Tab-separated table of C-alpha atoms and ligand atoms in Angstrom:
chain	number	residue	atom	x	y	z
E	1	MET	CA	4.155	44.186	-16.038
E	2	VAL	CA	1.903	43.200	-12.696
E	3	LYS	CA	4.089	40.001	-12.585
E	4	MET	CA	6.867	41.791	-12.913
E	5	PHE	CA	6.275	43.958	-10.368
E	6	CYS	CA	4.945	41.288	-7.719
E	7	SER	CA	8.237	39.484	-8.096
E	8	MET	CA	10.051	42.427	-7.625
E	9	PHE	CA	8.076	42.874	-4.124
E	10	LEU	CA	8.118	38.914	-3.030
E	11	ILE	CA	12.318	38.988	-4.179
E	12	PHE	CA	12.533	42.656	-1.370
E	13	GLN	CA	9.990	40.963	0.851
E	14	SER	CA	12.331	38.302	1.350
E	15	LEU	CA	14.808	40.340	1.361
E	16	LEU	CA	14.036	42.530	3.941
E	17	TRP	CA	13.160	39.268	5.870
E	18	LEU	CA	16.823	37.934	5.214
E	19	LEU	CA	17.796	40.749	6.377
E	20	SER	CA	15.676	41.277	9.481
E	21	ARG	CA	17.324	37.683	10.352
E	22	GLY	CA	20.448	38.973	9.974
E	23	ASP	CA	19.941	41.012	12.760
E	24	PRO	CA	21.861	40.647	15.902
E	25	THR	CA	19.667	40.208	18.664
E	26	VAL	CA	20.587	40.851	22.146
E	27	THR	CA	18.405	39.034	25.239
E	28	CYS	CA	16.840	41.019	27.710
E	29	VAL	CA	15.734	40.012	31.549
E	30	PHE	CA	11.758	41.174	32.490
E	31	ARG	CA	11.662	44.331	34.613
E	32	GLN	CA	15.646	44.287	34.300
E	33	SER	CA	18.038	47.265	31.826
E	34	CYS	CA	19.750	46.120	29.230
E	35	ILE	CA	21.696	48.013	26.298
E	36	LEU	CA	21.347	47.859	22.713
E	37	PRO	CA	25.065	48.426	21.386
E	38	CYS	CA	25.060	50.894	18.222
E	39	ASN	CA	27.849	51.822	16.626
E	40	VAL	CA	28.458	55.254	15.062
E	41	ASP	CA	31.211	57.617	13.738
E	42	PRO	CA	33.103	59.805	16.080
E	43	SER	CA	32.331	63.396	15.609
E	44	SER	CA	31.264	66.636	18.300
E	45	ASP	CA	27.631	67.008	16.251
E	46	THR	CA	25.890	63.231	15.839
E	47	ILE	CA	22.240	62.841	15.349
E	48	LEU	CA	20.976	60.046	16.933
E	49	ARG	CA	17.311	58.527	16.392
E	50	TRP	CA	16.777	55.457	17.993
E	51	ASP	CA	12.935	53.246	16.846
E	52	HIS	CA	11.170	50.626	17.667
E	53	LEU	CA	10.050	48.774	14.678
E	54	THR	CA	6.344	47.290	15.001
E	55	SER	CA	3.910	47.624	13.059
E	56	ARG	CA	4.652	51.437	13.123
E	57	GLU	CA	7.835	53.088	13.471
E	58	HIS	CA	7.712	54.077	17.658
E	59	ASN	CA	10.611	56.898	18.407
E	60	VAL	CA	12.561	55.321	21.413
E	61	HIS	CA	14.650	58.286	21.649
E	62	SER	CA	16.291	60.915	19.724
E	63	TYR	CA	19.588	63.038	20.585
E	64	TYR	CA	20.734	66.399	18.593
E	65	ASP	CA	22.133	69.600	18.921
E	66	SER	CA	24.231	67.197	22.072
E	67	GLU	CA	21.030	66.879	23.692
E	68	ASP	CA	18.361	64.380	24.811
E	69	GLN	CA	15.499	65.039	22.613
E	70	LEU	CA	12.410	63.715	24.419
E	71	GLY	CA	9.139	65.434	22.413
E	72	ARG	CA	8.213	62.917	20.144
E	73	GLN	CA	9.374	60.173	22.552
E	74	ASP	CA	6.713	57.176	22.533
E	75	GLN	CA	4.983	56.850	25.337
E	76	GLN	CA	6.145	52.998	26.211
E	77	PHE	CA	9.236	54.224	26.688
E	78	LYS	CA	8.971	57.548	28.342
E	79	GLY	CA	11.564	57.561	31.429
E	80	ARG	CA	13.049	54.488	30.940
E	81	THR	CA	16.024	55.227	28.122
E	82	SER	CA	18.737	56.738	27.995
E	83	LEU	CA	22.701	57.346	26.114
E	84	PHE	CA	25.955	57.120	27.249
E	85	LYS	CA	26.220	60.896	26.287
E	86	ASP	CA	30.180	61.589	27.149
E	87	LEU	CA	30.842	57.891	24.146
E	88	ILE	CA	28.608	59.754	21.446
E	89	SER	CA	31.555	61.663	20.230
E	90	ARG	CA	33.725	59.026	20.210
E	91	GLY	CA	31.444	56.448	18.412
E	92	ASN	CA	29.642	54.688	21.138
E	93	ALA	CA	25.532	55.149	20.591
E	94	SER	CA	24.447	52.472	22.553
E	95	LEU	CA	20.773	52.721	24.357
E	96	LYS	CA	19.962	51.436	27.822
E	97	LEU	CA	16.875	50.341	28.184
E	98	THR	CA	15.344	49.739	32.369
E	99	GLY	CA	12.751	47.959	33.108
E	100	VAL	CA	12.058	45.664	30.047
E	101	LYS	CA	8.779	44.739	29.213
E	102	ILE	CA	7.572	42.082	27.034
E	103	GLN	CA	5.699	45.273	24.441
E	104	ASP	CA	9.681	45.780	23.995
E	105	GLU	CA	10.260	42.673	21.911
E	106	GLY	CA	10.861	43.288	18.405
E	107	ARG	CA	13.513	45.320	15.781
E	108	TYR	CA	15.022	48.647	17.055
E	109	ARG	CA	16.804	50.936	14.207
E	110	CYS	CA	20.066	52.711	15.554
E	111	TYR	CA	20.106	55.784	13.067
E	112	SER	CA	22.839	58.092	13.396
E	113	SER	CA	24.253	61.572	10.732
E	114	THR	CA	27.404	63.415	11.462
E	115	GLU	CA	29.084	65.270	8.820
E	116	ARG	CA	30.529	62.231	7.232
E	117	GLY	CA	27.264	60.422	6.412
E	118	SER	CA	24.279	58.595	7.931
E	119	LYS	CA	24.108	55.046	8.945
E	120	LYS	CA	21.283	52.708	10.297
E	121	THR	CA	21.651	49.208	12.219
E	122	PHE	CA	19.263	47.144	13.328
E	123	ILE	CA	18.953	45.298	16.241
E	124	GLN	CA	16.366	42.636	17.394
E	125	LEU	CA	15.811	42.701	20.584
E	126	LYS	CA	14.515	39.294	22.754
E	127	VAL	CA	12.595	39.293	26.432
E	128	GLU	CA	12.799	36.484	28.940
E	129	ALA	CA	11.764	37.040	32.156
E	130	LEU	CA	13.389	33.798	34.806
E	131	ILE	CA	11.824	30.805	36.060
E	132	LYS	CA	11.290	29.648	39.159
E	133	VAL	CA	9.583	26.235	40.018
E	134	ASN	CA	7.216	25.738	43.171
E	135	ILE	CA	6.298	21.515	43.617
E	136	LYS	CA	4.844	20.146	46.454
E	137	LYS	CA	2.098	17.362	47.269
E	138	VAL	CA	-1.281	18.161	48.370
E	139	GLU	CA	-3.436	15.738	49.330
E	140	ASN	CA	-2.361	12.908	46.442
E	141	ARG	CA	-1.407	14.896	44.181
E	142	ILE	CA	2.058	16.303	43.433
E	143	ILE	CA	1.682	20.044	41.684
E	144	CYS	CA	3.785	21.954	40.024
E	145	SER	CA	4.311	25.569	39.125
E	146	SER	CA	5.248	28.045	37.482
E	147	GLU	CA	4.312	31.929	37.178
E	148	ASP	CA	5.878	35.072	35.621
E	149	ILE	CA	7.103	33.591	33.079
E	150	TYR	CA	8.511	34.435	29.223
E	151	PRO	CA	8.273	33.090	26.436
E	152	LYS	CA	5.271	30.637	26.434
E	153	PRO	CA	6.326	27.796	29.016
E	154	GLU	CA	5.871	23.929	28.447
E	155	LEU	CA	6.710	21.378	31.457
E	156	THR	CA	6.757	18.191	31.482
E	157	TRP	CA	6.815	15.366	33.952
E	158	PHE	CA	9.818	12.498	35.076
E	159	ILE	CA	9.252	10.174	37.199
E	160	TYR	CA	11.578	7.113	38.219
E	161	PRO	CA	11.509	4.635	38.757
E	162	PRO	CA	8.286	5.066	36.132
E	163	SER	CA	5.034	4.140	36.559
E	164	GLU	CA	2.136	3.839	34.389
E	165	LEU	CA	-0.273	4.902	37.071
E	166	GLU	CA	1.069	8.035	37.166
E	167	LEU	CA	0.645	9.408	33.601
E	168	HIS	CA	-2.964	11.505	34.986
E	169	ASN	CA	-1.088	14.585	34.224
E	170	ARG	CA	-2.908	17.956	34.210
E	171	THR	CA	-1.401	20.781	32.436
E	172	THR	CA	-2.888	24.049	32.320
E	173	VAL	CA	-1.192	27.831	31.198
E	174	HIS	CA	-2.366	31.370	31.413
E	175	GLN	CA	-1.353	34.821	30.661
E	176	THR	CA	-1.332	37.463	32.107
E	177	GLU	CA	-2.058	41.626	31.208
E	178	GLU	CA	1.449	41.989	31.773
E	179	GLN	CA	2.141	38.762	28.937
E	180	LEU	CA	3.771	37.064	31.086
E	181	TYR	CA	3.047	33.074	31.236
E	182	SER	CA	2.127	31.681	34.541
E	183	ILE	CA	1.828	27.336	33.936
E	184	SER	CA	0.894	24.428	36.267
E	185	SER	CA	0.876	20.949	36.114
E	186	SER	CA	-0.539	17.920	38.762
E	187	LEU	CA	-0.403	14.418	38.743
E	188	LEU	CA	-2.695	12.191	40.506
E	189	VAL	CA	-0.215	9.738	42.909
E	190	SER	CA	-1.169	6.475	44.126
E	191	ASP	CA	-0.911	5.662	47.779
E	192	SER	CA	1.890	2.795	47.197
E	193	PHE	CA	4.997	1.999	49.701
E	194	LYS	CA	7.875	2.862	47.741
E	195	ASP	CA	10.173	5.381	47.122
E	196	GLN	CA	9.213	7.221	44.062
E	197	ILE	CA	11.072	10.614	42.244
E	198	TYR	CA	8.682	13.041	40.778
E	199	SER	CA	10.556	15.992	38.743
E	200	CYS	CA	9.045	18.699	36.521
E	201	THR	CA	11.012	20.382	34.188
E	202	VAL	CA	9.573	23.991	32.920
E	203	SER	CA	11.206	25.302	30.053
E	204	SER	CA	11.065	28.859	28.214
E	205	GLY	CA	12.910	29.950	25.196
E	206	ARG	CA	16.586	29.137	26.382
E	207	ASN	CA	15.759	27.967	30.057
E	208	ARG	CA	15.138	25.182	32.090
E	209	ILE	CA	14.600	24.670	35.619
E	210	ARG	CA	13.566	21.265	36.969
E	211	ALA	CA	12.552	20.682	40.369
E	212	SER	CA	11.876	17.407	41.894
E	213	PHE	CA	9.352	16.323	44.968
E	214	CYS	CA	10.865	12.465	46.028
E	215	LYS	CA	8.030	10.625	48.048
E	216	ARG	CA	9.572	8.390	50.916
E	217	LYS	CA	8.986	4.938	52.160
E	218	LYS	CA	6.224	5.202	54.169
E	219	PHE	CA	6.836	4.593	58.229
E	220	MET	CA	3.214	3.769	59.591
E	221	ASP	CA	2.532	6.444	62.275
E	222	PRO	CA	1.426	5.335	65.811
E	223	SER	CA	-2.267	6.078	65.580
E	224	LYS	CA	-2.143	3.648	63.024
E	225	VAL	CA	-0.320	0.803	65.277
E	226	ILE	CA	-2.250	1.767	67.815
E	227	ALA	CA	-5.996	1.295	65.504
E	228	ILE	CA	-4.458	-2.050	64.340
E	229	ILE	CA	-3.291	-3.697	68.215
E	230	ILE	CA	-6.203	-2.153	69.069
E	231	GLU	CA	-8.482	-4.301	66.393
E	232	ALA	CA	-6.584	-7.167	66.646
E	233	PHE	CA	-6.853	-7.664	70.112
E	234	LEU	CA	-11.019	-7.074	69.460
E	235	LEU	CA	-10.730	-10.289	66.720
E	236	TRP	CA	-9.049	-12.651	69.153
E	237	ILE	CA	-11.877	-11.622	71.751
E	238	LEU	CA	-14.725	-12.303	69.398
E	239	ILE	CA	-12.098	-15.113	68.308
E	240	PHE	CA	-11.986	-16.844	71.468
E	241	ILE	CA	-16.114	-16.073	71.850
E	242	ILE	CA	-16.446	-18.129	68.624
E	243	ILE	CA	-14.619	-20.829	69.742
E	244	GLY	CA	-16.156	-20.788	73.546
E	245	VAL	CA	-19.571	-21.255	71.876
E	246	ILE	CA	-17.629	-23.860	69.899
E	247	ILE	CA	-16.393	-25.866	72.414
E	248	GLU	CA	-19.695	-25.035	74.447
E	249	ALA	CA	-21.411	-27.208	71.760
E	250	ILE	CA	-19.507	-29.503	71.068
E	251	CYS	CA	-19.168	-30.753	74.875
E	252	LYS	CA	-23.360	-30.749	75.269
E	253	THR	CA	-23.487	-32.943	72.336
E	254	ALA	CA	-21.154	-35.470	73.673
E	255	ALA	CA	-22.141	-35.396	77.298
E	256	HIS	CA	-26.027	-35.297	75.404
E	257	GLN	CA	-24.503	-38.651	73.893
E	258	GLN	CA	-22.875	-40.338	76.678
E	259	SER	CA	-26.321	-39.778	78.602
E	260	ASN	CA	-27.639	-41.332	75.765
E	261	LYS	CA	-25.377	-44.313	75.633
E	262	ALA	CA	-25.762	-44.963	79.410
E	263	ALA	CA	-29.453	-44.913	78.793
E	264	ASN	CA	-28.859	-47.514	76.544
E	265	GLN	CA	-26.836	-49.733	78.242
E	266	GLN	CA	-29.070	-49.342	80.380
E	267	ASN	CA	-32.577	-50.546	78.106
E	268	SER	CA	-30.159	-53.278	77.147
E	269	ALA	CA	-29.290	-54.719	80.629
E	270	GLU	CA	-32.934	-54.286	81.731
E	271	SER	CA	-33.761	-56.502	78.490
E	272	GLN	CA	-30.756	-59.244	79.049
E	273	CYS	CA	-32.305	-59.335	82.950
E	274	LEU	CA	-35.280	-59.398	81.399
E	275	GLN	CA	-34.089	-62.196	79.461
E	276	ILE	CA	-32.594	-64.078	82.239
E	277	THR	CA	-35.815	-63.840	84.194
E	278	ALA	CA	-37.964	-65.126	80.796
E	279	GLY	CA	-35.056	-67.625	80.965
J	1	LIG	C1	29.119	51.734	25.325
J	1	LIG	O1	29.635	52.379	26.285
J	1	LIG	C2	28.133	51.279	27.150
J	1	LIG	C3	28.880	52.229	28.961
J	1	LIG	O2	30.401	51.923	28.844
J	1	LIG	C4	28.973	49.682	26.716
J	1	LIG	O3	28.349	49.102	27.737
J	1	LIG	C5	28.780	49.451	25.943
J	1	LIG	O4	28.969	48.181	25.615
J	1	LIG	C6	29.385	50.100	25.081
J	1	LIG	N1	29.250	49.735	23.620
J	1	LIG	C7	29.603	49.511	22.380
J	1	LIG	C8	29.008	49.402	20.965
J	1	LIG	O5	31.133	49.738	22.344
J	2	LIG	C1	0.801	13.519	30.675
J	2	LIG	O1	-0.299	14.344	30.046
J	2	LIG	C2	-0.482	13.869	28.508
J	2	LIG	C3	-1.938	13.704	28.343
J	2	LIG	O2	-3.136	13.659	29.438
J	2	LIG	C4	0.404	12.706	28.183
J	2	LIG	O3	0.457	12.588	26.919
J	2	LIG	C5	2.200	12.638	28.508
J	2	LIG	O4	2.637	11.830	28.133
J	2	LIG	C6	2.033	12.834	30.308
J	2	LIG	N1	3.128	13.116	30.618
J	2	LIG	C7	3.787	12.115	31.727
J	2	LIG	C8	5.256	13.009	31.776
J	2	LIG	O5	3.184	12.173	32.445
């Protein structure tokens, strides 16, 4: 008995899951307005009730006696809902939701009742926030960032020409109170003198946005050129001094040897003289 009950429950659950998966989806943009479509039987006496089905039911908007009935409306939807009143009698019970929030995501039920009977239709609402990507170079890092994104974003780098050195990236993701995400990643770049393109792609839901930064081959700036000239000049002076010292030293030894030689010659001449006198 319990077994049967369990399997029936499971079947019921999967049926529910299948049904909820089969709901048409409407994608709304964060902070903008959005229309949740619903068709009802044309009638001059329509009862309408829109509900948001999360862990419990939240009344979004009700309508009967040809008027909006907002006494039981959930706080979350206050002042943000409206119906196309002149179209209800013709069968259009679509709901307009303004200032879409992340919390608005989920399953909605449109319930209608006319003299012909009642009807329920379901719809899934998904929220997306538009992506804007910033890329900039700060010191020796290239920073790519994006804010106010939904759903949870991912970030990838692309470097051309590829470089092994530049894979040291750091990515962080934060979520704000409004449930929006911000993502930031930084890449350590080498100071090599070559052209390189750094591309950063942020993807969230169906959206992908790419931003690129090009590092151009560097031309030397004038102050560096001057510094190099001065360095070269000082080096030359130093070399001149060293060469001068060396030459002087060589000359001195040469002169010394010369005078020694002369003295030797004199000595031998003297000894010759001595020999002569001795002979
Ligand atoms: C109902 O009317 C609105 C406003 O004209 C329109 O945007 C919407 O598509 C209509 N919905 C249906 C289900 O026909
Ligand atoms: C970023 O760094 C992670 C590890 O820190 C690495 O797995 C990944 O390949 C890097 N991505 C790029 C494109 O540099």
